[in-house]
Short mmCIF file of C-alpha atoms in Angstrom, two decimals:
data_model
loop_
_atom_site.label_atom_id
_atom_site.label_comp_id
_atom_site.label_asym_id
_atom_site.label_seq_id
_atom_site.Cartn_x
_atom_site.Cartn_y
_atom_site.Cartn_z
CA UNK A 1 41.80 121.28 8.40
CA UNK A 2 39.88 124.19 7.25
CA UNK A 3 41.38 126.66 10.05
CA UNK A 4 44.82 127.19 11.87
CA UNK A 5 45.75 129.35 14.32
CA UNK A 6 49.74 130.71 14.21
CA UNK A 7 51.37 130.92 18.03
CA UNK A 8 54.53 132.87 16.54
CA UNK A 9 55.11 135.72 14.74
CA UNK A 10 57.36 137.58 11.81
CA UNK A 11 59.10 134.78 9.12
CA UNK A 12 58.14 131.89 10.78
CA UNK A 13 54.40 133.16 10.57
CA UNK A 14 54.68 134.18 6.78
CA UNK A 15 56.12 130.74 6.51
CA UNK A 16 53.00 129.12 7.42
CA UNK A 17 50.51 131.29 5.93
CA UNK A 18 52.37 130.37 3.01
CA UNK A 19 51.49 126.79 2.97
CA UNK A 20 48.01 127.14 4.87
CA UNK A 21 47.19 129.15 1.27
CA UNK A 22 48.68 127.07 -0.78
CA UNK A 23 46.55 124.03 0.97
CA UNK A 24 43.12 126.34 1.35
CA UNK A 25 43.43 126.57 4.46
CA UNK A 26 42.25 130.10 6.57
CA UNK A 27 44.73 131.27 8.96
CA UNK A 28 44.52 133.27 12.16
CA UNK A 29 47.61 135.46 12.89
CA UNK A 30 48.43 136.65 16.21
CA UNK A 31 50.73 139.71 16.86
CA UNK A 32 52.02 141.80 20.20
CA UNK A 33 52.06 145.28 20.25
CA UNK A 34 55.35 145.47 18.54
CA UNK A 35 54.60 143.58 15.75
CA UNK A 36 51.49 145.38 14.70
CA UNK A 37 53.01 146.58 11.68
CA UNK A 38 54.70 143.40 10.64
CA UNK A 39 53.88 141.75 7.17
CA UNK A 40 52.72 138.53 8.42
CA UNK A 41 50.13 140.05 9.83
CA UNK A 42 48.52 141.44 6.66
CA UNK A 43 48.94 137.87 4.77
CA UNK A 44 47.11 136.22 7.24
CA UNK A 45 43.39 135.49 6.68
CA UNK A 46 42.50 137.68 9.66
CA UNK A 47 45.53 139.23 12.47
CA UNK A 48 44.05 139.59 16.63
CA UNK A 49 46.14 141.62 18.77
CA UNK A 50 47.23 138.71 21.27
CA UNK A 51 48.33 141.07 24.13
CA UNK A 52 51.65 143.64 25.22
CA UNK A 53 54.69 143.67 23.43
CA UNK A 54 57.00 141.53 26.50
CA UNK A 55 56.24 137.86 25.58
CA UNK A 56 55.10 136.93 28.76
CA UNK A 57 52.12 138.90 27.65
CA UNK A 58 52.47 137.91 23.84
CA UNK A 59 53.51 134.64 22.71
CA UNK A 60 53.88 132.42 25.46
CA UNK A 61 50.58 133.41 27.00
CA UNK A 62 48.77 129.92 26.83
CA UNK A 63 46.00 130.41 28.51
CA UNK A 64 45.01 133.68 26.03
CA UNK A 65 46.05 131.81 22.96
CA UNK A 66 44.44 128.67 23.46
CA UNK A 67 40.92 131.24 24.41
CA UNK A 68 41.20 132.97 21.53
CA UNK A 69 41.81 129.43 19.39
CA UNK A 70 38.28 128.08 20.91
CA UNK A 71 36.76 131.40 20.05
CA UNK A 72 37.76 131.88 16.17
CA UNK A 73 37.22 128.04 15.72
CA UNK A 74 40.13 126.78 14.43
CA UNK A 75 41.38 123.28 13.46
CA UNK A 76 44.67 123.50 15.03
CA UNK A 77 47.15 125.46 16.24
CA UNK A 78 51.01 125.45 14.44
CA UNK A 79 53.60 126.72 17.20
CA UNK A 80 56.19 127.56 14.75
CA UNK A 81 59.48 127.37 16.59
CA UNK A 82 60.57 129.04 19.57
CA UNK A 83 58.12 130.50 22.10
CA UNK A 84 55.90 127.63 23.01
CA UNK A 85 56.68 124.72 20.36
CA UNK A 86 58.47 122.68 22.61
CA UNK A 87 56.34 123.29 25.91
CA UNK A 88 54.19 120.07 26.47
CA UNK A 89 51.89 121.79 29.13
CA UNK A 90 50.51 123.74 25.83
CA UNK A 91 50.48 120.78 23.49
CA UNK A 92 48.09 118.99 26.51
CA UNK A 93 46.42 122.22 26.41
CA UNK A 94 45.73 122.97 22.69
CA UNK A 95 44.38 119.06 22.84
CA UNK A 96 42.30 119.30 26.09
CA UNK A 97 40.44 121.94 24.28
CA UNK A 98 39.82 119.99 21.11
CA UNK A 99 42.27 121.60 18.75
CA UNK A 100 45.14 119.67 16.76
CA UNK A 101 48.64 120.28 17.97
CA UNK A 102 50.27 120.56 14.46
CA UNK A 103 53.76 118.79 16.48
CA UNK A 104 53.82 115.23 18.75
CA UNK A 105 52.01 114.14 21.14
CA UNK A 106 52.79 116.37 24.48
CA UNK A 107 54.21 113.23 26.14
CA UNK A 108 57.17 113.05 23.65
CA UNK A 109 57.57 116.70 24.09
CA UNK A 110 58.24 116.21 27.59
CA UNK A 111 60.57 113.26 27.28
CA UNK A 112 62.99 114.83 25.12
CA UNK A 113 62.95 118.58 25.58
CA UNK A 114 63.91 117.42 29.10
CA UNK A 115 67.72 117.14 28.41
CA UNK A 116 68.70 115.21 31.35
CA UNK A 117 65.47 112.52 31.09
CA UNK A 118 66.77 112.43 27.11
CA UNK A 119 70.15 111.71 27.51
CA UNK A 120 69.11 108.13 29.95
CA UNK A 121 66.73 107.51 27.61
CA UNK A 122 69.22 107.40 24.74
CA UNK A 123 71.79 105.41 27.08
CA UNK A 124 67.74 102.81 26.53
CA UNK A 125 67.81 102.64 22.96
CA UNK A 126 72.28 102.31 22.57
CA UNK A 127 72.65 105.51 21.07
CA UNK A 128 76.05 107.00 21.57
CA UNK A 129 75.50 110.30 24.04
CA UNK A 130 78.38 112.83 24.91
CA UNK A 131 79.99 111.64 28.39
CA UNK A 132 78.61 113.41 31.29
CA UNK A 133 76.14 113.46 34.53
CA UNK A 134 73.81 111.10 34.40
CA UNK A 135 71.60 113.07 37.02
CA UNK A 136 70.43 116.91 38.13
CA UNK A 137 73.82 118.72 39.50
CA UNK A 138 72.39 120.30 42.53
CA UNK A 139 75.70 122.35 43.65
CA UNK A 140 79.21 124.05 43.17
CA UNK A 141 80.33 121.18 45.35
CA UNK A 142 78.97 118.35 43.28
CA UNK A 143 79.51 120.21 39.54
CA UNK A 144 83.47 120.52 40.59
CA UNK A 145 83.63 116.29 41.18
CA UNK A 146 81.68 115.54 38.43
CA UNK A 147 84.16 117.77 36.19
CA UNK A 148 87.09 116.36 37.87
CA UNK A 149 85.84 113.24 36.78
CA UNK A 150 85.06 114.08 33.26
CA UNK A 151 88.05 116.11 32.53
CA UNK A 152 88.13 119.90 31.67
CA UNK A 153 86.90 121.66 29.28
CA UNK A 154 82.86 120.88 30.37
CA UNK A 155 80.05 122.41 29.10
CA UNK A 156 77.09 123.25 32.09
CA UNK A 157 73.34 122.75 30.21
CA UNK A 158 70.03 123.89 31.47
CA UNK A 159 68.26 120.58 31.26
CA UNK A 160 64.97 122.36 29.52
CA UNK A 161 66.95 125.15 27.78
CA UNK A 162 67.53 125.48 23.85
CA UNK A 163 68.64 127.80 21.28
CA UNK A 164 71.84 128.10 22.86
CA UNK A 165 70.20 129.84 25.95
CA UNK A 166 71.97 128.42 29.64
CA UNK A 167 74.43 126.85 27.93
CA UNK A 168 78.48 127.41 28.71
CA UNK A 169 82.32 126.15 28.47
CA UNK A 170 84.11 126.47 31.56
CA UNK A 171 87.84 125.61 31.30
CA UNK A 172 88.79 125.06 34.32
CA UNK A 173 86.90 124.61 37.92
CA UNK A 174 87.90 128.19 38.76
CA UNK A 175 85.33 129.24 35.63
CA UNK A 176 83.08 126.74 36.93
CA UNK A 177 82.17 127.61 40.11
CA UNK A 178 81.22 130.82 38.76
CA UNK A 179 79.17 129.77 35.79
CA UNK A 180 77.18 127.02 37.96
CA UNK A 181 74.83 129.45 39.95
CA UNK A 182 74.07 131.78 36.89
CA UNK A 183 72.99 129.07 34.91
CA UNK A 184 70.83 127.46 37.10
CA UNK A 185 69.42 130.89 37.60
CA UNK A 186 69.02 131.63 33.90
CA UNK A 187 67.70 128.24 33.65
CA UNK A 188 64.88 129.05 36.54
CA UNK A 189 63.87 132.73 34.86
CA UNK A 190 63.50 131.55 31.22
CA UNK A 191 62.71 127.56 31.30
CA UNK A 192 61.06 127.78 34.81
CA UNK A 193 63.72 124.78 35.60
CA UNK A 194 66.81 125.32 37.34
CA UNK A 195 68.14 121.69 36.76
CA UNK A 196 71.26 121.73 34.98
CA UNK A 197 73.89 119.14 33.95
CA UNK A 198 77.42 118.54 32.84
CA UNK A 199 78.95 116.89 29.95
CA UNK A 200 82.66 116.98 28.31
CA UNK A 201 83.40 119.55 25.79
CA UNK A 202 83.72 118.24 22.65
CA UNK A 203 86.65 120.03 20.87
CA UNK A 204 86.88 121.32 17.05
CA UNK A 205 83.30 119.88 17.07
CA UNK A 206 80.41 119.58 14.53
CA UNK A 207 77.03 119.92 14.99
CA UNK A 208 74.94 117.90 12.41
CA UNK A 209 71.31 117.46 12.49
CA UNK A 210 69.27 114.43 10.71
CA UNK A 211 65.38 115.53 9.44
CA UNK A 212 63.52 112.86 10.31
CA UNK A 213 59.43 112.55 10.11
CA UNK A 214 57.15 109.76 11.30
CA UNK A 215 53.65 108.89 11.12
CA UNK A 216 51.28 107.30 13.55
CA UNK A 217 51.24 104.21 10.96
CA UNK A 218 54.76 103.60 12.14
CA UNK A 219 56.35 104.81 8.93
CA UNK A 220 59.19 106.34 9.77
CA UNK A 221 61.40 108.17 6.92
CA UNK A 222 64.82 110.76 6.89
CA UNK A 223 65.33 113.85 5.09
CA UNK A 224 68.99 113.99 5.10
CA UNK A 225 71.23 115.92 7.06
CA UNK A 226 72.34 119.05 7.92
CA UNK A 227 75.35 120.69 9.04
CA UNK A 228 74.92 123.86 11.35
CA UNK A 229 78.24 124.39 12.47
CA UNK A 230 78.92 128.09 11.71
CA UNK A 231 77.39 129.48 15.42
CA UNK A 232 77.98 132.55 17.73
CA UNK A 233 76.67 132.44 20.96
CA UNK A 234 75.71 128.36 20.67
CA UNK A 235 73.15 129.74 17.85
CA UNK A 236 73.59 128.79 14.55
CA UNK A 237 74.29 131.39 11.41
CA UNK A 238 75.12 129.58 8.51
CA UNK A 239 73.74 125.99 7.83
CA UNK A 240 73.80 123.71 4.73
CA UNK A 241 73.04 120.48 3.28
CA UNK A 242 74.63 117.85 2.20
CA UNK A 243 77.16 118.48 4.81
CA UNK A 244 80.55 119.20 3.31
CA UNK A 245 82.86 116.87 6.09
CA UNK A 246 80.93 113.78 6.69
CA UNK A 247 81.55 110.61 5.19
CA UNK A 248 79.27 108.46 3.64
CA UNK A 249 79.67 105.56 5.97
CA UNK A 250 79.45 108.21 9.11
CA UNK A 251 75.82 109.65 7.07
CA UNK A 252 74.39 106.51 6.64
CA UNK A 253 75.52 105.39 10.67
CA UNK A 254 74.16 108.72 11.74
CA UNK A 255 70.99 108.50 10.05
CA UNK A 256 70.45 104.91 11.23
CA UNK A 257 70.81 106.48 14.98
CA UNK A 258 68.70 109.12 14.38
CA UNK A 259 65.85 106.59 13.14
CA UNK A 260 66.47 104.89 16.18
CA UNK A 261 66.10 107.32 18.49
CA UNK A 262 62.24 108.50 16.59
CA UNK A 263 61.43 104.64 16.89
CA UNK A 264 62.40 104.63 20.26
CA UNK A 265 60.25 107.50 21.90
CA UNK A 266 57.56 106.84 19.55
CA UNK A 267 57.99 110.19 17.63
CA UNK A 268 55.22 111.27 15.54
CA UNK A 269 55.31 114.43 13.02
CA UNK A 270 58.23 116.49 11.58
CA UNK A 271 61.64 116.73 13.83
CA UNK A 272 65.04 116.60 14.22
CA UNK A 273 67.97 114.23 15.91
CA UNK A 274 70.61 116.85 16.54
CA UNK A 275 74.14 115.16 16.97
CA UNK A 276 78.10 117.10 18.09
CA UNK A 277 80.87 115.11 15.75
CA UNK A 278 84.48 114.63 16.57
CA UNK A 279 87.66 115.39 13.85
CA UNK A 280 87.89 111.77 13.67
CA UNK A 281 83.61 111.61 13.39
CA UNK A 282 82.37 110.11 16.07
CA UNK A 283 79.15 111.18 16.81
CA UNK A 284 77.07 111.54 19.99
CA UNK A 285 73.46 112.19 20.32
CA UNK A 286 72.75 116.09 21.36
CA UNK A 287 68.87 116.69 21.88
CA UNK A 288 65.90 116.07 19.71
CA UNK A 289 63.84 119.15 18.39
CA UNK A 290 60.58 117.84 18.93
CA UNK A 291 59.30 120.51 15.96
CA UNK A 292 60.17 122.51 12.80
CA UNK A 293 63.65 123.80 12.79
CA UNK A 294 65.04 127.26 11.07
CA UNK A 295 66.66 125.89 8.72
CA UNK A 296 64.28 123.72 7.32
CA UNK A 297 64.52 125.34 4.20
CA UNK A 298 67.35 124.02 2.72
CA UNK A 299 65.96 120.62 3.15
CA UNK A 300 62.99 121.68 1.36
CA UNK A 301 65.11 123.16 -1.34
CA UNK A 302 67.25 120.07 -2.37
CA UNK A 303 64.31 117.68 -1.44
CA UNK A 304 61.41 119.69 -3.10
CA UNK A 305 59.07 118.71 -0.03
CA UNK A 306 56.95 121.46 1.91
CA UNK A 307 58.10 120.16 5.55
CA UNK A 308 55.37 122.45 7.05
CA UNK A 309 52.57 120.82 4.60
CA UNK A 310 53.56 117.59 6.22
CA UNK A 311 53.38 119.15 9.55
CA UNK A 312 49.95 119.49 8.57
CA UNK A 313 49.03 116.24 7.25
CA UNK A 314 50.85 114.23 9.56
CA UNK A 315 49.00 115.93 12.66
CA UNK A 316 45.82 115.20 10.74
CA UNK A 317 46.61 111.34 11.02
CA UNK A 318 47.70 110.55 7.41
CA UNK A 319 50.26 107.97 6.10
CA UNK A 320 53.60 109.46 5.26
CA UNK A 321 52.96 111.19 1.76
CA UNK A 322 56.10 109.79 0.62
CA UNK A 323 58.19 106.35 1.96
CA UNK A 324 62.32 106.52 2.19
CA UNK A 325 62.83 105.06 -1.61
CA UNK A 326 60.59 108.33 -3.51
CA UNK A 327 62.68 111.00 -1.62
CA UNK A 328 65.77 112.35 -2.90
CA UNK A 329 68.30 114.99 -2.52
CA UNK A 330 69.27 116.98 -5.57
CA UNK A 331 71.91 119.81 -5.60
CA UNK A 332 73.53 122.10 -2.31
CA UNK A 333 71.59 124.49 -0.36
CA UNK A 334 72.78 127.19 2.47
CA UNK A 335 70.84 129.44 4.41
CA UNK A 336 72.27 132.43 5.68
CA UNK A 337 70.58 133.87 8.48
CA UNK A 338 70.49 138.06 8.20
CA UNK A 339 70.98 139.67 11.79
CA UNK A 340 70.12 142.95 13.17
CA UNK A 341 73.35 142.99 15.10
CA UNK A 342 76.54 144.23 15.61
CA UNK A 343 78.79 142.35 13.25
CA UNK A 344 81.61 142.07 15.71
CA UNK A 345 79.97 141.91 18.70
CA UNK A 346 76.99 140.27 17.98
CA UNK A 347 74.48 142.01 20.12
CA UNK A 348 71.28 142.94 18.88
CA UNK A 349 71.02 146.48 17.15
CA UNK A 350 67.58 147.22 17.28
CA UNK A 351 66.37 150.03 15.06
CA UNK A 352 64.17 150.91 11.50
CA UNK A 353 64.82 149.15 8.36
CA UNK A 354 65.29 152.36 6.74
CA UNK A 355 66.77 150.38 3.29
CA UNK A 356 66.00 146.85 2.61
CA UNK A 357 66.16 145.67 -0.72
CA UNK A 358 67.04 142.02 -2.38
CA UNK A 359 67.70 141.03 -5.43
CA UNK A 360 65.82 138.54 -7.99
CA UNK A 361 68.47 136.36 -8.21
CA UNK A 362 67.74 132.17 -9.65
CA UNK A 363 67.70 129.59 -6.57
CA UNK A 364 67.53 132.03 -4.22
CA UNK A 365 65.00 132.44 -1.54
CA UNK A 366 63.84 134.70 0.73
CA UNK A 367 61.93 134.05 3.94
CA UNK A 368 61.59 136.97 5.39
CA UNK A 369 59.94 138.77 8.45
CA UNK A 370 60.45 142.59 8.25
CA UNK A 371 59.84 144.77 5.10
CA UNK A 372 61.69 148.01 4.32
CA UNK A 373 60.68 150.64 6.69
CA UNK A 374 59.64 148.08 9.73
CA UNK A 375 61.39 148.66 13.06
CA UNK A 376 63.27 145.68 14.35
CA UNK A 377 62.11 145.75 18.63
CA UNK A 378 64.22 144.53 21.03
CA UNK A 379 61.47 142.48 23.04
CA UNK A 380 62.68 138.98 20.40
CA UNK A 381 65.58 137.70 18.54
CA UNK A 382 66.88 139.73 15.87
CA UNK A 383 66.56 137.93 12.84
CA UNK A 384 65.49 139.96 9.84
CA UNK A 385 65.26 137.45 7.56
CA UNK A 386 66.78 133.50 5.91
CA UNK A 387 68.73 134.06 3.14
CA UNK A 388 68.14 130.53 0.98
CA UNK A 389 70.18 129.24 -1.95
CA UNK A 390 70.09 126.46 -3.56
CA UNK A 391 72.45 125.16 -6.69
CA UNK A 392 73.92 122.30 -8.53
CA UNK A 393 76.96 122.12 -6.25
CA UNK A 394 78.62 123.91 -3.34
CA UNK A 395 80.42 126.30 -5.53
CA UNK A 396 77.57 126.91 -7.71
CA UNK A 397 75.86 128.19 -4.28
CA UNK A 398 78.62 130.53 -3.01
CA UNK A 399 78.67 132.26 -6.37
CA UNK A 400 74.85 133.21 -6.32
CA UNK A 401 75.67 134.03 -2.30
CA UNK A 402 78.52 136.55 -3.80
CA UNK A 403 76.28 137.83 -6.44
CA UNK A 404 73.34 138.34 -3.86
CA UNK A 405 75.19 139.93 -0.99
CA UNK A 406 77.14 142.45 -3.30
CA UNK A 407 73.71 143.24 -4.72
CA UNK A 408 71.30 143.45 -1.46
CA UNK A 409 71.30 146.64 0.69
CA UNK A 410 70.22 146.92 4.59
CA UNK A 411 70.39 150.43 5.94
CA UNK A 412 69.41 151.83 8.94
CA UNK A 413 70.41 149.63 11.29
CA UNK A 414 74.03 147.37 12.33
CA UNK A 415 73.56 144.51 10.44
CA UNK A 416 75.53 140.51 10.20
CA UNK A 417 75.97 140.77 6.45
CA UNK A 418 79.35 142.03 6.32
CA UNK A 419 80.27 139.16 8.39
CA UNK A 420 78.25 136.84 6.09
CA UNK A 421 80.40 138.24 3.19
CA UNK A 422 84.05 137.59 4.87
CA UNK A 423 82.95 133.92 5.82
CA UNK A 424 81.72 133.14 1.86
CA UNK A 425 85.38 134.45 1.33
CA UNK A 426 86.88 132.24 3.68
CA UNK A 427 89.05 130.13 2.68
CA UNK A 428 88.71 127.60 4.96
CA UNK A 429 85.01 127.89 4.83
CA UNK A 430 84.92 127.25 1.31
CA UNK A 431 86.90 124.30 1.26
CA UNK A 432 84.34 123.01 3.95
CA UNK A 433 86.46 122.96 6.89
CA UNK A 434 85.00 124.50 9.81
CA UNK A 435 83.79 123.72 13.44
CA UNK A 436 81.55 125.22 16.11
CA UNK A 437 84.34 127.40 16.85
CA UNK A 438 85.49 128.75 13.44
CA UNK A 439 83.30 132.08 14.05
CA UNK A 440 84.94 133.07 17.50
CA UNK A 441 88.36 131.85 16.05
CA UNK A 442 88.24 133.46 12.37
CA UNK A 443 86.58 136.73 13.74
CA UNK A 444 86.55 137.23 17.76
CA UNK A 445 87.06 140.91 18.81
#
């Protein structure tokens, strides 16, 4: 590839400029009105305005992307994650218009960002899935016996939703019948899907992910796992690697499964097998990111593999630059995600960076998506930045994450780092024992 097009914006953006120079490769950035003043946009080779600051008129505009990719040229187009990197209609699209999809083919797309379609096709291969329907819920009426059946708490999905968006926990079928119709309308306005389904809450839970990337050689190869427990809202905060609870018999069965499942759906490129894990660990198969998560970094930083270079080459129709036995995992890495919210409440605090300084501190890295004096809009998720660090053990970690978060300053705005510094000092967080609910537990209003 001599020339990629970016679909996303801010640190994911930099991210891949990043790599696209490091392989001498050109790269077109593409930035809303909001984001005009954004760094990305000045690392990139050359920055078009893409359209209004809403992302209906941005980022998920296909049909203006896809134009604009045919006009500059380019070799493919990386979605970044987000936006439209799990939306097989522009995969097909990209293709149809002779450009590489840096991601899998659109047909696997569809398969398994389809929840409900996923979850039968797991039940196919024998991997383990989370009791639930096995079918659309279509009303109150039907939701209510299908709970009854399964036992209370339940959690109601949007089958196409992600990122913790039309998910919920309903206790009882009181809570339920009330959650049912706002979901599915949720679902409808932001996935264009209103089919939803059930499954049993899983209690004191953990949510582990397994990197996995494949090649159309059939090569198909793991990069650990990762355990992205610490959430608010369903999103993750805080994730690490190697996971501090698992055993190594439940890694090694876990990473088997998630091998599986790529085999199975005949998964090309870089992804993840995302999996919810009981106290005793038994696992169940959650979704498959069909595409580069957040948190890839800390992969990449006890690994030493660029995930996104692989992205590349493995879209390009190459072998798998490296086979299971040459990869290895050195060391303990957490990435901290930095906010622009409300600490407490966590809702977005949108505002001017008027202060935002790190440190130069060994293992640590920053990928960032706002410089000091940016203003952080309220048209896309607040993230400011991924705080990265990477050491000889877990402890060895925490004490550069002390050291950096005493030393870094972010002014101007509400901000997540003072809750980033009470959970480092958590006791029960530094002894590794957490769940999805230790945030709202530890530190609910």
């Amino acid at each position: 590839m001599k020339k990629i097009l970016i679909a996303n914006r801010g640190e994911i953006a930099s991210r891949v400029i990043r790599t696209c120079n490091n392989m001498g490769i050109e790269t077109i950035a593409i930035y809303s009105d909001a984001d005009k003043n954004l760094p990305y946009v000045n690392e990139a080779t050359k920055a078009i305005r893409i359209g209004e600051s809403p992302v209906q008129k941005s980022y998920m505009a296909m049909d203006a992307i896809v134009k604009l990719a045919v006009e500059e040229n380019v070799d493919g187009i990386h979605p970044g994650y987000g936006f439209l990197s799990e939306n097989a209609m522009f995969a097909k699209l990209v293709n149809d218009n002779g450009i590489t999809f840096i991601g899998p083919q659109h047909d696997v797309i569809a398969l398994m960002g389809e929840k409900i379609q996923a979850r039968k096709e797991m039940q196919k291969a024998g991997v383990p899935i989370v009791p639930g329907s096995h079918e659309s819920v279509s009303s109150v009426e039907e939701a209510c016996v299908i709970a009854d059946k399964i036992g209370y708490p339940v959690m109601i999905k949007a089958s196409s939703g992600g990122g913790g968006v039309g998910m919920q926990r309903c206790n009882d079928e009181q809570e339920l019948k009330k959650v049912v119709v706002s979901i599915k309308n949720r679902a409808k306005a932001y996935f264009g899907n209103d089919e939803i389904f059930i499954e049993k809450y899983v209690a004191d839970a953990r949510h582990i992910e397994i990197q996995i990337c494949a090649d159309t050689a059939g090569n198909i190869v793991h990069l650990f796992e990762r355990d992205c427990s610490i959430q608010r809202r369903n999103q993750k905060v805080i994730e690490e690697t190697p996971s501090p609870f698992l055993s190594e018999e439940s890694r090694r069965a876990m990473i088997d499964c998630a091998l599986k499942v790529a085999a199975h759906v005949g998964y090309t490129n870089v992804g993840t097998v995302e999996f919810v894990v009981d106290n005793d660990e038994n696992f169940y198969f959650l979704e498959m990111n069909t595409r580069l998560q957040v948190e890839h970094p800390i992969t990449e930083m006890v690994t030493g593999i660029d995930l996104v270079e692989w992205q590349i080459r493995l879209s390009c129709g190459e072998n798998m630059p490296l086979l299971q036995h040459e990869i290895n995992s050195n060391g303990h890495a957490l990435e901290f995600r930095l906010y622009a919210e409300d600490p407490v409440t966590y809702l977005p605090s949108p505002g001017t960076l008027n202060v935002l300084t790190y440190p130069s501190t060994e293992g640590v890295r920053i990928d960032k998506g706002y410089d000091e004096g940016c203003q952080v809009t309220p048209f896309y998720d607040p993230m400011i930045a991924k705080l990265v660090i990477h050491g000889l053990d877990r402890n060895d970690v925490l004490h550069k994450a002390e050291k950096l978060f005493e030393e870094m300053k972010v002014e101007g705005i509400k901000n997540n780092l003072p809750l980033l510094e009470k959970v480092i000092q958590n006791e029960m967080f530094r002894e590794g024992c957490y769940t999805t609910s230790f945030l709202s537990r530890q530190y609910s209003r």
